[in-house]
CSV table of C-alpha atoms in Angstrom, one decimal:
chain,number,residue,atom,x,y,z
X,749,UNK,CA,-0.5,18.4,1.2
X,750,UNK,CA,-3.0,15.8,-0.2
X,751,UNK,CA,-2.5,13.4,-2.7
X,752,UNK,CA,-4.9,10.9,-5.1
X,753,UNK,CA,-3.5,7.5,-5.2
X,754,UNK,CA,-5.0,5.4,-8.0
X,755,UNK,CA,-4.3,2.2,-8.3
X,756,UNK,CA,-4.3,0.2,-11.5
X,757,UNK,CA,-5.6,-3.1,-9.9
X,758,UNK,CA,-7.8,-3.7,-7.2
X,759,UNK,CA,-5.8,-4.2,-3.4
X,760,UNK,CA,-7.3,-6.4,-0.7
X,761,UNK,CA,-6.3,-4.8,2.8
X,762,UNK,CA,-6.1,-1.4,2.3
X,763,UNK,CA,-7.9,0.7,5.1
X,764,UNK,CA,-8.0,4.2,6.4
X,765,UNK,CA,-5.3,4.7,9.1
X,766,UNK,CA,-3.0,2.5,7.7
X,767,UNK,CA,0.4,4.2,6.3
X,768,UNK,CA,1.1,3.8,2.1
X,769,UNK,CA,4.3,4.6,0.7
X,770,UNK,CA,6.0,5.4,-2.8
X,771,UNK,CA,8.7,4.4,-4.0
X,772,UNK,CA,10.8,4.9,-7.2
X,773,UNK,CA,13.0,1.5,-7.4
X,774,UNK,CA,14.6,0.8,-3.9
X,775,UNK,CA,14.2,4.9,-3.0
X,776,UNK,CA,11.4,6.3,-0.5
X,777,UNK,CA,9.8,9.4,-2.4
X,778,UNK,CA,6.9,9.7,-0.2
X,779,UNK,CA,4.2,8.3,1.6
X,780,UNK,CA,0.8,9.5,4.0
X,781,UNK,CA,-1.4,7.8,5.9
X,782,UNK,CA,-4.5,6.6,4.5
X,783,UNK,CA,-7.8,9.1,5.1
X,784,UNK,CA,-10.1,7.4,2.9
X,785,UNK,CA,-11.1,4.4,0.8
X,786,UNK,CA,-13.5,4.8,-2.1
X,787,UNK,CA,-14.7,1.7,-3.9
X,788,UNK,CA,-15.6,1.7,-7.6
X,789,UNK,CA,-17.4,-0.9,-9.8
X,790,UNK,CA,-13.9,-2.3,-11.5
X,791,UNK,CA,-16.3,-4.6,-13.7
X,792,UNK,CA,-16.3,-1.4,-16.7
């Protein structure tokens, strides 16, 4: 499976090949590693 993560703030540190997780309160629902990192102009 492949999932979109899109986050609501911009995140210093995130690379390809590192692991993210999800969680939903103090519960691990799910997590991947990173394949890609696209960068946007956040200054809309």
């Amino acid at each position: 499976s492949v999932y979109e993560v899109d986050l609501v703030q911009a995140t210093l540190g995130v690379a390809p090949g590192q692991f993210g997780v999800l969680y939903q309160n103090t519960k691990l629902v799910g997590g991947g590693r990173i394949s890609t990192k696209i960068l946007e102009d956040v200054n809309e």
